PDB file of C-alpha atoms and ligand atoms in Angstrom:
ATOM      1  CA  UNK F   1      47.488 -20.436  39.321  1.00  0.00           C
ATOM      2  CA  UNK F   2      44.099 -21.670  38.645  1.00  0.00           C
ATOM      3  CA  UNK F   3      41.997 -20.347  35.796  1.00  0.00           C
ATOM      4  CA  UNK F   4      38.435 -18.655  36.107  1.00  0.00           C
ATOM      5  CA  UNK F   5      37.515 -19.919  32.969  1.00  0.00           C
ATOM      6  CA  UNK F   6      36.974 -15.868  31.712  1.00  0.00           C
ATOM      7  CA  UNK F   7      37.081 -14.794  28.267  1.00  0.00           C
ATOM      8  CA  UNK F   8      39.060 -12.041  28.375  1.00  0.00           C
ATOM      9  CA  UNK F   9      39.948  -9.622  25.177  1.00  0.00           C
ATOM     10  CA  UNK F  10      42.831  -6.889  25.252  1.00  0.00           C
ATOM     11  CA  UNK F  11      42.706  -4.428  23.228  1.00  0.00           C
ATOM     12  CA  UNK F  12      46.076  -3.712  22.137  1.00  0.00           C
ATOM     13  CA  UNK F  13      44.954  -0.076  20.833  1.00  0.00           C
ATOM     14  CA  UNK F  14      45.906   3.631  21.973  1.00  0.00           C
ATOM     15  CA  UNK F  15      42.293   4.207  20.950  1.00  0.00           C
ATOM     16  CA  UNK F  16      39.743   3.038  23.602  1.00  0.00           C
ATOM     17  CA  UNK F  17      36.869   3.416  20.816  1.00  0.00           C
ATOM     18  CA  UNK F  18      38.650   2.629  17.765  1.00  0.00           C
ATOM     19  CA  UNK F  19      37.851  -0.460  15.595  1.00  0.00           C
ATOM     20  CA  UNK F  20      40.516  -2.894  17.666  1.00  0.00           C
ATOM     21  CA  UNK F  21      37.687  -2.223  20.368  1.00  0.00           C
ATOM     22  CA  UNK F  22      34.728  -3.003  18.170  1.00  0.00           C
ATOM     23  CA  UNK F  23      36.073  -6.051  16.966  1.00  0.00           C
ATOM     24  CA  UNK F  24      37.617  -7.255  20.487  1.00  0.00           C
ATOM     25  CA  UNK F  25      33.995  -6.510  22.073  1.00  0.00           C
ATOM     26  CA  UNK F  26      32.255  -8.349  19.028  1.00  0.00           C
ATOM     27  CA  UNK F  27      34.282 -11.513  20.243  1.00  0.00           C
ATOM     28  CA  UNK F  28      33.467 -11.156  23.728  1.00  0.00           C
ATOM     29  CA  UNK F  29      29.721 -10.927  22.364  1.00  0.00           C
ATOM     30  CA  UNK F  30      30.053 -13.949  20.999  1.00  0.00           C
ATOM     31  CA  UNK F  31      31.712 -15.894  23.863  1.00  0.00           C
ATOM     32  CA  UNK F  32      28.705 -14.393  26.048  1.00  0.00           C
ATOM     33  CA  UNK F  33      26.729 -16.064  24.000  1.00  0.00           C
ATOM     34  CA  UNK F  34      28.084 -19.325  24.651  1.00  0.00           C
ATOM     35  CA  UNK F  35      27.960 -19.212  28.209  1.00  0.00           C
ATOM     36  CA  UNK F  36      31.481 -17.632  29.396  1.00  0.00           C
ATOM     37  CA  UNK F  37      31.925 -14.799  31.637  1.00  0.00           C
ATOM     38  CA  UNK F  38      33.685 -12.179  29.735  1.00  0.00           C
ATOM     39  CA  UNK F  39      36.101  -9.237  30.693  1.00  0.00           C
ATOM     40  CA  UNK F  40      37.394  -6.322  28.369  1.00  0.00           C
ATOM     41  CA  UNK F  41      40.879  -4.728  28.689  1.00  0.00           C
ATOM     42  CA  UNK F  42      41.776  -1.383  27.536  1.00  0.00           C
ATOM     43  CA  UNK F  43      45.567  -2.154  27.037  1.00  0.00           C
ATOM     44  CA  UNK F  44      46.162   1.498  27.049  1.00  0.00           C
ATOM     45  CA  UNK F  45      44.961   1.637  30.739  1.00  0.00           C
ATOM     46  CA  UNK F  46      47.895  -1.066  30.958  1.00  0.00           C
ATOM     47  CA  UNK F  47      50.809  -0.028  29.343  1.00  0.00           C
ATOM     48  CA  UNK F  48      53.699  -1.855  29.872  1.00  0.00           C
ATOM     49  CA  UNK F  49      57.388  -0.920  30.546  1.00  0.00           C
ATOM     50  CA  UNK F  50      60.227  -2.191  28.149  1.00  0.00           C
ATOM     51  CA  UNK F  51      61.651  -5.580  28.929  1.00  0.00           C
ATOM     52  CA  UNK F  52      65.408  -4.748  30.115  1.00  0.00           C
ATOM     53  CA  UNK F  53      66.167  -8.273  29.482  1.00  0.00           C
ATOM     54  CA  UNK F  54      68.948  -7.725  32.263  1.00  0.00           C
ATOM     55  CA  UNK F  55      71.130 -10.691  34.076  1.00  0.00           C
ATOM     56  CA  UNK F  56      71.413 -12.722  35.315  1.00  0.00           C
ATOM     57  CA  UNK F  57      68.119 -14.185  34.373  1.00  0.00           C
ATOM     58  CA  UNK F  58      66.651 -14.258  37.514  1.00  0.00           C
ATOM     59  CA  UNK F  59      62.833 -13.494  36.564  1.00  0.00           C
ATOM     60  CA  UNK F  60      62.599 -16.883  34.722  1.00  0.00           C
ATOM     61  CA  UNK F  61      62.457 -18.390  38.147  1.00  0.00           C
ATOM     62  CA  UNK F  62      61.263 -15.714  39.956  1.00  0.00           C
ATOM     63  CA  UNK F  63      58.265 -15.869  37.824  1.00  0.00           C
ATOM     64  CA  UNK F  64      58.116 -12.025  38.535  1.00  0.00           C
ATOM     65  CA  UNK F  65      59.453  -8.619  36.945  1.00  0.00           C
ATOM     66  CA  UNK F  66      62.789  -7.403  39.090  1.00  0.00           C
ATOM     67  CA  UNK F  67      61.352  -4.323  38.438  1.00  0.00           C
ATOM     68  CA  UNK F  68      58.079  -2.946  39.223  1.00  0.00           C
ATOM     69  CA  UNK F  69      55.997  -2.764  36.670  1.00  0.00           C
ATOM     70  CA  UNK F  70      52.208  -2.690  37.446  1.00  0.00           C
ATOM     71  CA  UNK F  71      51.038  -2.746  33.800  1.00  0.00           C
ATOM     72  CA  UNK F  72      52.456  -6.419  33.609  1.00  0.00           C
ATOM     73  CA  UNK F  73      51.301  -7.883  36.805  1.00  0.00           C
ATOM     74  CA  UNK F  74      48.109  -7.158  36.284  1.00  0.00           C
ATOM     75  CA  UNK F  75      47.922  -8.143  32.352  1.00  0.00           C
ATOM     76  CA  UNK F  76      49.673 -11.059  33.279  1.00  0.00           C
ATOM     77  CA  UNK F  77      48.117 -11.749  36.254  1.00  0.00           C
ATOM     78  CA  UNK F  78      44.525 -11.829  33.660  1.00  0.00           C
ATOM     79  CA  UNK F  79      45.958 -14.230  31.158  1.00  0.00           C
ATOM     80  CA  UNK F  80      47.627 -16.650  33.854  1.00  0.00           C
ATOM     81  CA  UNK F  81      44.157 -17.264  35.067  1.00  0.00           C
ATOM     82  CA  UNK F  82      42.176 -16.852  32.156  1.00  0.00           C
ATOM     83  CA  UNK F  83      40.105 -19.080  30.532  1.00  0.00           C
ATOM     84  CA  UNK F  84      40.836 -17.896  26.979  1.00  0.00           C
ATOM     85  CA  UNK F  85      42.721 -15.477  25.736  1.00  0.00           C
ATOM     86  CA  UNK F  86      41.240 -12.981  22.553  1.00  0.00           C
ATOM     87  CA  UNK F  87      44.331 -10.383  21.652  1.00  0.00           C
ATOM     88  CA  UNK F  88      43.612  -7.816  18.888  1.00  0.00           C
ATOM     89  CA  UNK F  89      45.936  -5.334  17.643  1.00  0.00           C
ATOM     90  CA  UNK F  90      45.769  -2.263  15.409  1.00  0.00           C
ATOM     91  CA  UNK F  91      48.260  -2.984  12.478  1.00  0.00           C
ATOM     92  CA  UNK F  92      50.690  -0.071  12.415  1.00  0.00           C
ATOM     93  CA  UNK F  93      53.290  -0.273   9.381  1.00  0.00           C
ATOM     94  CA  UNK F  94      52.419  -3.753   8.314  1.00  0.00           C
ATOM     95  CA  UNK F  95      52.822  -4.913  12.116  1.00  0.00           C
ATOM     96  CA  UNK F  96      51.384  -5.539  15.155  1.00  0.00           C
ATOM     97  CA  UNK F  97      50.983  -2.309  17.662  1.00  0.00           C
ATOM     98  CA  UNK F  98      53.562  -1.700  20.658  1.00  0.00           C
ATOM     99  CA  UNK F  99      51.435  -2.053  23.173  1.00  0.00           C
ATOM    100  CA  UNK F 100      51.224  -5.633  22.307  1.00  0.00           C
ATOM    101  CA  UNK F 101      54.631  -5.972  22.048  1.00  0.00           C
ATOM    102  CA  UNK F 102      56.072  -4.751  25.021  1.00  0.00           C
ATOM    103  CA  UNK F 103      53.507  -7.004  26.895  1.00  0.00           C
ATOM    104  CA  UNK F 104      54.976 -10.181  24.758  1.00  0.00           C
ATOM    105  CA  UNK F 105      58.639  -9.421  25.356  1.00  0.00           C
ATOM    106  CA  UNK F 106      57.779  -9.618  28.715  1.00  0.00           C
ATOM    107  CA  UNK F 107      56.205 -12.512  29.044  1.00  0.00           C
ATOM    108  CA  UNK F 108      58.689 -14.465  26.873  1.00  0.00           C
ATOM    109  CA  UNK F 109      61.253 -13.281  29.112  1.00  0.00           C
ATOM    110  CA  UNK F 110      59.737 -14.657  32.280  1.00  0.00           C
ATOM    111  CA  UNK F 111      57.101 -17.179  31.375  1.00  0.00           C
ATOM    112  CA  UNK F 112      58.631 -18.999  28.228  1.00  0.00           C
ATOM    113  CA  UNK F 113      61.063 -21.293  30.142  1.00  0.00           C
ATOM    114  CA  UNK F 114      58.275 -22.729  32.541  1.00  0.00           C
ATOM    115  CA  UNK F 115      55.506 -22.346  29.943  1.00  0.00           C
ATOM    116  CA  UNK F 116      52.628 -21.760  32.670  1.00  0.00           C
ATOM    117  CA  UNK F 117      49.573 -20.997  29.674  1.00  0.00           C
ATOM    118  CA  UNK F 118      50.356 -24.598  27.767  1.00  0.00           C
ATOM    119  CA  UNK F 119      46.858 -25.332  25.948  1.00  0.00           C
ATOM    120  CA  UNK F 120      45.246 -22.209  26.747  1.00  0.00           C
ATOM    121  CA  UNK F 121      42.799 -21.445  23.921  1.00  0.00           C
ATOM    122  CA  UNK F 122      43.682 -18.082  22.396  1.00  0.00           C
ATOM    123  CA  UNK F 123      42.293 -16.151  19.186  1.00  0.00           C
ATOM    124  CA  UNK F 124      44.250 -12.950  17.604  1.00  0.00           C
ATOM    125  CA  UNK F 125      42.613  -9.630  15.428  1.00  0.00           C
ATOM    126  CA  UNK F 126      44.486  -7.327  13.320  1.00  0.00           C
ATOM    127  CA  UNK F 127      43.068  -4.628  11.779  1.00  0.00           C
ATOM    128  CA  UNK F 128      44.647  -3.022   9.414  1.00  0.00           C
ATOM    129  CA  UNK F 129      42.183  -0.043   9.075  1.00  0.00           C
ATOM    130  CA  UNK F 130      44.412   2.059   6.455  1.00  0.00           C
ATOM    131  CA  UNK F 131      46.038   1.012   3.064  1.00  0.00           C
ATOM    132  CA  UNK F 132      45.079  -2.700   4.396  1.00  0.00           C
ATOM    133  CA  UNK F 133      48.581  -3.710   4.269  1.00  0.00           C
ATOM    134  CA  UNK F 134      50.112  -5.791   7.085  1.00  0.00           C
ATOM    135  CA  UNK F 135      46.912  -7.289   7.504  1.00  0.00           C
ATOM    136  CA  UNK F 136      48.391 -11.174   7.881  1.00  0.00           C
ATOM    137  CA  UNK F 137      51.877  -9.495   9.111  1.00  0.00           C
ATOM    138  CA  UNK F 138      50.046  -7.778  11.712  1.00  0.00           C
ATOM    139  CA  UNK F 139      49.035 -11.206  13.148  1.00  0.00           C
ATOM    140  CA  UNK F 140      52.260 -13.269  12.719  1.00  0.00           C
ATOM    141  CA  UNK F 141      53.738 -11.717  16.198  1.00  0.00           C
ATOM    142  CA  UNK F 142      50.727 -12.306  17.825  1.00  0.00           C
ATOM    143  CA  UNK F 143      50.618 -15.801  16.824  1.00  0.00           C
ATOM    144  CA  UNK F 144      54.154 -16.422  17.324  1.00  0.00           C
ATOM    145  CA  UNK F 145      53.145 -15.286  20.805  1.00  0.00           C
ATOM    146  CA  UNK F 146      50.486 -18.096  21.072  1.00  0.00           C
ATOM    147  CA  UNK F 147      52.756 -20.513  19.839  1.00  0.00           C
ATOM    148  CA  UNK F 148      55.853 -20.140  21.706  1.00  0.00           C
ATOM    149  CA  UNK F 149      53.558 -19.749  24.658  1.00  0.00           C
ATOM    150  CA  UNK F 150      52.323 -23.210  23.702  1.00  0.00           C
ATOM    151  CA  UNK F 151      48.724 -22.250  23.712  1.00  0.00           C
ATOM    152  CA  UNK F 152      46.013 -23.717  21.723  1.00  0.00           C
ATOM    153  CA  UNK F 153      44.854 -20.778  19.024  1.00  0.00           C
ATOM    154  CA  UNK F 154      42.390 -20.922  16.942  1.00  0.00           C
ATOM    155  CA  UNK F 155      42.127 -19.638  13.116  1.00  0.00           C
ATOM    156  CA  UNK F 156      43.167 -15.800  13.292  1.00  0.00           C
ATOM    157  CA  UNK F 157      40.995 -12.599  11.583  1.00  0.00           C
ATOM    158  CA  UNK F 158      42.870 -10.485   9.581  1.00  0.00           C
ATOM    159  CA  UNK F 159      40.419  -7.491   9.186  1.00  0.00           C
ATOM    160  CA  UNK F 160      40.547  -4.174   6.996  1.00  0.00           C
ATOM    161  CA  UNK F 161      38.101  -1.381   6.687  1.00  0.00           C
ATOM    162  CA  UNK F 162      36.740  -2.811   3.257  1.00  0.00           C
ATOM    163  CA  UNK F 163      35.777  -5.894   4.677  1.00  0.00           C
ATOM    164  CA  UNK F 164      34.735  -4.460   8.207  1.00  0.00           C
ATOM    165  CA  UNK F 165      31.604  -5.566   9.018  1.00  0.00           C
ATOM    166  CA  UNK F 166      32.214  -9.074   7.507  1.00  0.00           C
ATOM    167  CA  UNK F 167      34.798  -8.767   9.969  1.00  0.00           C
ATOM    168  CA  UNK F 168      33.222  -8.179  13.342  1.00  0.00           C
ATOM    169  CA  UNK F 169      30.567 -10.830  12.522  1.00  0.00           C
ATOM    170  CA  UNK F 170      33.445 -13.011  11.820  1.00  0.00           C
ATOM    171  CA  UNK F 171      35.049 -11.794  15.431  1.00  0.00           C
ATOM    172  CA  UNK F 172      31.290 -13.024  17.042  1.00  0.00           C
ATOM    173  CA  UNK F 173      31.597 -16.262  15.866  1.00  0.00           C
ATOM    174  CA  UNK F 174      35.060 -17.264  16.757  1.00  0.00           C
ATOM    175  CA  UNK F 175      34.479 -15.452  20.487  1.00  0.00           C
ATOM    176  CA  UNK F 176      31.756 -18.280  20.415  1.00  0.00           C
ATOM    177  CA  UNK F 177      34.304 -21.029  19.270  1.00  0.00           C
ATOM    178  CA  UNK F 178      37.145 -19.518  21.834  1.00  0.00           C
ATOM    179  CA  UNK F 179      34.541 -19.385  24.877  1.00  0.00           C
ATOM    180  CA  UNK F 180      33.352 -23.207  23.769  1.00  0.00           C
ATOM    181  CA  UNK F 181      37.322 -24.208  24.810  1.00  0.00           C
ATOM    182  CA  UNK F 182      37.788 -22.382  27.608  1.00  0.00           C
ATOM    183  CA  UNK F 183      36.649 -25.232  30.186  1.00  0.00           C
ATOM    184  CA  UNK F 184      39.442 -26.707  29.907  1.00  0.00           C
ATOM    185  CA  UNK F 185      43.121 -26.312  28.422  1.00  0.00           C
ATOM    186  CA  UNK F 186      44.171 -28.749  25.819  1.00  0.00           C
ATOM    187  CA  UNK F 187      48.257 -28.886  25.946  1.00  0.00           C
ATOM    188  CA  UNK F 188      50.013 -30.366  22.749  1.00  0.00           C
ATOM    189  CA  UNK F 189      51.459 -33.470  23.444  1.00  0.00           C
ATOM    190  CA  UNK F 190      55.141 -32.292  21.901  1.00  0.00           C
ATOM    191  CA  UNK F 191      56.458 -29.515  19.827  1.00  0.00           C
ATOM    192  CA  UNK F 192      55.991 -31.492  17.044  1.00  0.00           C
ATOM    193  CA  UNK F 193      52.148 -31.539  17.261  1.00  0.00           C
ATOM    194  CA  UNK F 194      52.623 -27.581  18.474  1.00  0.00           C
ATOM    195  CA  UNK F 195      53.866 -26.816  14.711  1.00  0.00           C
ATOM    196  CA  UNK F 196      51.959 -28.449  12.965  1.00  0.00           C
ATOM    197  CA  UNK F 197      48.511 -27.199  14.602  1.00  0.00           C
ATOM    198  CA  UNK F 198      50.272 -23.690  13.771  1.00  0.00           C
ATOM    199  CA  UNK F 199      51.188 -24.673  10.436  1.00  0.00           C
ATOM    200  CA  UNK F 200      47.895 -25.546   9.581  1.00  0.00           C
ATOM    201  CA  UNK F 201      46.188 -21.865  10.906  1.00  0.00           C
ATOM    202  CA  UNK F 202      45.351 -20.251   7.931  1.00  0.00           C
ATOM    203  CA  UNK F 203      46.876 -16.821   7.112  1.00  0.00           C
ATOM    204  CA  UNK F 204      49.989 -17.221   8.734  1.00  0.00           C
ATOM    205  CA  UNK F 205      52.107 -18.661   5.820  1.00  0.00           C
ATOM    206  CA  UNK F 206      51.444 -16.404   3.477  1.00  0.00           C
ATOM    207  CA  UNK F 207      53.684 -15.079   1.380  1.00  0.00           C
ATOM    208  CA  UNK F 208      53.905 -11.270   0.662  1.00  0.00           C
ATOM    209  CA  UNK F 209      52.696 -11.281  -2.862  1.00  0.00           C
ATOM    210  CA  UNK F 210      49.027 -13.605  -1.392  1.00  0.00           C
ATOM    211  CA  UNK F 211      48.692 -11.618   1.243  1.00  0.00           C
ATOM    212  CA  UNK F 212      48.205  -8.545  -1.058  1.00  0.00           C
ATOM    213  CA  UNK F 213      46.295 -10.497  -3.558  1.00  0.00           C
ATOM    214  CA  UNK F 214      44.263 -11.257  -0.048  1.00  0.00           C
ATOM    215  CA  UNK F 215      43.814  -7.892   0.519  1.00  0.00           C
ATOM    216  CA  UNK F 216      42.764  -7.299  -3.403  1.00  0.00           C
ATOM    217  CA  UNK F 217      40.055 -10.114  -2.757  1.00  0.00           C
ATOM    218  CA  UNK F 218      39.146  -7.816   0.081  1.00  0.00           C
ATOM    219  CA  UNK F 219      39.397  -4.764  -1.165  1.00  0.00           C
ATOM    220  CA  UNK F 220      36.771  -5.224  -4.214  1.00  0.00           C
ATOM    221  CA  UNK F 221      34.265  -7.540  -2.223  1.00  0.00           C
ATOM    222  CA  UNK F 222      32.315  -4.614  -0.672  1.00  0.00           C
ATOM    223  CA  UNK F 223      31.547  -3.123  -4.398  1.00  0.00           C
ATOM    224  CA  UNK F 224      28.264  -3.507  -6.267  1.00  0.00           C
ATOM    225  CA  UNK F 225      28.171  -6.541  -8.542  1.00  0.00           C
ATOM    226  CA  UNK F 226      29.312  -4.993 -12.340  1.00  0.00           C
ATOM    227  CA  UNK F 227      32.213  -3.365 -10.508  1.00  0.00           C
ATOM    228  CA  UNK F 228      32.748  -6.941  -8.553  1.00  0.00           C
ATOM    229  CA  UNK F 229      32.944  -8.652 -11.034  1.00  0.00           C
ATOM    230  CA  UNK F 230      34.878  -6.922 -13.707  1.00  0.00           C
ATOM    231  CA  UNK F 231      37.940  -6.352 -10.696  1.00  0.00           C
ATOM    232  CA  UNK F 232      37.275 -10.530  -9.902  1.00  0.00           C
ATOM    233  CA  UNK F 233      38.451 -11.248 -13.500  1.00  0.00           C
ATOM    234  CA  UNK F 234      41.077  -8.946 -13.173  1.00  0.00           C
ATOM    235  CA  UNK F 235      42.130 -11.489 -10.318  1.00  0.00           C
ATOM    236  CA  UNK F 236      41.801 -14.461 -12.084  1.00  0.00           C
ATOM    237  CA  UNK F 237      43.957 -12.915 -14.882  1.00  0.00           C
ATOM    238  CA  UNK F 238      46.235 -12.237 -12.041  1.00  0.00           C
ATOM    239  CA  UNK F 239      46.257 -16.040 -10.802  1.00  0.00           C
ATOM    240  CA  UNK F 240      46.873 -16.750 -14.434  1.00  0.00           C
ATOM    241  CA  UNK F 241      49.930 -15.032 -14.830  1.00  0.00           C
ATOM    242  CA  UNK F 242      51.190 -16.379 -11.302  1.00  0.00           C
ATOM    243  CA  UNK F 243      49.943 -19.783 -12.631  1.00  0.00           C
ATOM    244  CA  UNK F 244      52.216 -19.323 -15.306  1.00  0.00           C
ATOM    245  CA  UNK F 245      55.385 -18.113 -13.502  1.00  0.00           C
ATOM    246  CA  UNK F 246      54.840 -14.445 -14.208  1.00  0.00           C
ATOM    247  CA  UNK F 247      54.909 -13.741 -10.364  1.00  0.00           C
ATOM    248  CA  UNK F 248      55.717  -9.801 -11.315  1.00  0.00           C
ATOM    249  CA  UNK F 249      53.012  -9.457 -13.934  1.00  0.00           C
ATOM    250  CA  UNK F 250      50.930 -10.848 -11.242  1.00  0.00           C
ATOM    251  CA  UNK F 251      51.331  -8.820  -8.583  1.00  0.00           C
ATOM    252  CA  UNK F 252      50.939  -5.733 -10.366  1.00  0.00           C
ATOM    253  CA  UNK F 253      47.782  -6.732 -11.458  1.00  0.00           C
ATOM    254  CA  UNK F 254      46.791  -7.480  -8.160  1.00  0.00           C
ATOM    255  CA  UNK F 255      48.088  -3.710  -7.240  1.00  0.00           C
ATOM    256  CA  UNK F 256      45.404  -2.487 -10.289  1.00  0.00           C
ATOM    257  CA  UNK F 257      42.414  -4.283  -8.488  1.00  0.00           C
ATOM    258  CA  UNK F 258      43.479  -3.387  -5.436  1.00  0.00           C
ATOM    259  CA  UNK F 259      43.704   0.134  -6.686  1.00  0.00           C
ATOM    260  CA  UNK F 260      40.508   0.313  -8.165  1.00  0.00           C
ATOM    261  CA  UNK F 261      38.522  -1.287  -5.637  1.00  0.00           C
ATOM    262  CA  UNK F 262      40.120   1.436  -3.241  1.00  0.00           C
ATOM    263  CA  UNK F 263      39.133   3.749  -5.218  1.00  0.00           C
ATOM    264  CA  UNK F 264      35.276   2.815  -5.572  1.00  0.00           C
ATOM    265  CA  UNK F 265      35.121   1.843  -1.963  1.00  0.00           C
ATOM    266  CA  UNK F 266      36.059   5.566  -1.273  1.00  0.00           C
ATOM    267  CA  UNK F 267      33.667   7.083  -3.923  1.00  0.00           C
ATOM    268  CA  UNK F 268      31.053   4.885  -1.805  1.00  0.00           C
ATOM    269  CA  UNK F 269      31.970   6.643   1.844  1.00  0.00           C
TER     270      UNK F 269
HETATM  271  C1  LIG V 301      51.374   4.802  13.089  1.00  0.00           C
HETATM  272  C2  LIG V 301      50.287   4.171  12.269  1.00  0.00           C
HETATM  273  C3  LIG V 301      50.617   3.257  11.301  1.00  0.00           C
HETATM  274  C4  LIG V 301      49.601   2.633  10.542  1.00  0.00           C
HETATM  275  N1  LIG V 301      49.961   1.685   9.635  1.00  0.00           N
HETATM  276  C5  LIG V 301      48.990   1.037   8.946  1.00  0.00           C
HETATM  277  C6  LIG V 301      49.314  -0.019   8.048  1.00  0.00           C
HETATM  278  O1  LIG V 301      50.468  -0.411   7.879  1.00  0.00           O
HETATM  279  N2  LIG V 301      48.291  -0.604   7.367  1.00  0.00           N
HETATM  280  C7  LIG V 301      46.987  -0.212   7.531  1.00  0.00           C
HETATM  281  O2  LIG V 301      46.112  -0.746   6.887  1.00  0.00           O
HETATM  282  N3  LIG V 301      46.662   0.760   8.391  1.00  0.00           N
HETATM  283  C8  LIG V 301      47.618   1.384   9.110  1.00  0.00           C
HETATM  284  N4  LIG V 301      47.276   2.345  10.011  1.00  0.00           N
HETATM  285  C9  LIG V 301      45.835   2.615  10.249  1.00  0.00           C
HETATM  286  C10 LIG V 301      45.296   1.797  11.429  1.00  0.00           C
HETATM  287  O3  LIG V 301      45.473   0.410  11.232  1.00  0.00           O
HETATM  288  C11 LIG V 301      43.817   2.090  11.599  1.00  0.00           C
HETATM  289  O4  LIG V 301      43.637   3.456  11.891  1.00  0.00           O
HETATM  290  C12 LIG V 301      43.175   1.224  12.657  1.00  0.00           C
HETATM  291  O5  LIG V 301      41.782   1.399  12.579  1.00  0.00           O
HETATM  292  C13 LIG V 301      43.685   1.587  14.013  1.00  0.00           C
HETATM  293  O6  LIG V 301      43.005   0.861  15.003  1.00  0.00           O
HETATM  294  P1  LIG V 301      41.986   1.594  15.989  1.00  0.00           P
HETATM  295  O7  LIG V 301      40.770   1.931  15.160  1.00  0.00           O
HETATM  296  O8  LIG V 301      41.726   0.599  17.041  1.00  0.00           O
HETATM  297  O9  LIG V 301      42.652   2.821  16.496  1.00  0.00           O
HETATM  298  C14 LIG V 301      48.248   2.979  10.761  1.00  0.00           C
HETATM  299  C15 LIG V 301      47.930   3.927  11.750  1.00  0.00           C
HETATM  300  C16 LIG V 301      48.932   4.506  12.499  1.00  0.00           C
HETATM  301  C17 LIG V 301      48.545   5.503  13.568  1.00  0.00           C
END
């Protein structure tokens, strides 16, 4: 299949007009800007069926669903001919939403073997719009997707509702850096290059105890200086401790700036 060169963004959200959408449509502002025709997808319009991962294995060469499923042809149908690919997901319990899911079981399960999207430039959202946790675990299927798809992604956004507006300005600018690759698809030359371009995203590796010290950073970033700044020491006491191999100390001051900068951010509303 050829590819249109289209931006297109699915929003991998139950809610049509929730703030997956308004970060999803911020990238697709931005790849506007750069020149790229742009098309949003309501995943929820699209919702696709359970892969029954049945045998034998025909759909792998087949290239097609043994059962109908309209959801998928048409999703799949968008990001076969796409020019890039912009996936953002809702984080529900620290992970990425089911809508998404469902659609990348499925295309594992028929596309993985003859890897049609190789180099096709692809960005992924997560908001985590609650407690802010799952924020970076959110992502990590969605990038897994990206990367066992062998596409080309660029740095993800972890968003939360602390850091929101940071965070569709953010979305803008990589729409504009997505849309700038989406004349033409870059395949890695091995899966040893593949890896390592993943490794090196930033996010992604994270272990449990940065990603809430992430969130922390986050969470106290929107507050007025005094507040700011008393909560940034309280981090840097934090990295102290870790520094020093008190990884439980830590974290649990992390969880007292985190806590507190809730808190203000909440007084603020
Ligand atoms: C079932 C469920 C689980 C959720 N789990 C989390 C979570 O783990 N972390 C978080 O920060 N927010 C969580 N939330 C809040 C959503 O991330 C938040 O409402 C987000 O804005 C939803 O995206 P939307 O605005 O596109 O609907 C959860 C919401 C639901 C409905």
């Amino acid at each position: 299949m050829g590819t249109d060169g289209k931006v297109i963004g699915l929003v991998a959200s139950p809610n049509r007009t929730g703030r997956t959408d308004q970060l999803v449509a911020a990238a697709l502002n931005g790849a506007a800007r750069a020149g790229a025709p742009t098309e949003l997808i309501q995943m929820a319009d699209y919702v696709v069926a359970a892969c029954k991962d049945c045998l034998p294995w025909v759909c792998k060469d087949n290239l097609k669903c043994t059962y109908e499923d309209e959801a998928f042809e048409y999703l799949s149908r968008q990001i076969l001919t796409c020019g890039a690919l912009v996936l953002g997901t809702p984080v529900y319990w620290w992970d990425t939403s089911g809508l998404a899911k469902y659609l990348i079981l499925k295309m594992f399960r028929i596309y993985a073997l003859s890897a049609p999207l190789q180099g096709l430039p692809a960005f992924g959202i997560a908001i985590a719009g609650g407690t802010g946790n799952g924020l970076v675990s959110g992502l990590r299927p969605v990038y897994h997707f990206f990367q066992m798809m062998q596409m080309r992604a660029i740095e993800p956004l972890p968003a939360t509702r602390f850091n929101f507006e940071a965070a569709v300005e953010r979305a803008d600018k990589l729409g504009e850096k997505t849309a700038a690759m989406a004349d033409q698809r870059l395949p890695f030359a091995g899966l040893e290059e593949r890896l390592l371009w993943y490794d090196a995203l930033p996010y992604l590796s994270l272990s449990r105890a940065a990603e809430r010290r992430l969130l922390a950073g986050l969470a106290i970033q929107a507050l007025p200086s005094p507040e700011n700044t008393a909560n940034a020491l309280g981090l840097a006491r934090a990295d102290a401790l870790s520094a020093a191999g008190k990884s439980l100390d830590s974290l649990i001051e992390v969880t007292r700036v985190y806590e507190a900068g809730v808190k203000a951010f909440e007084e603020k509303q």
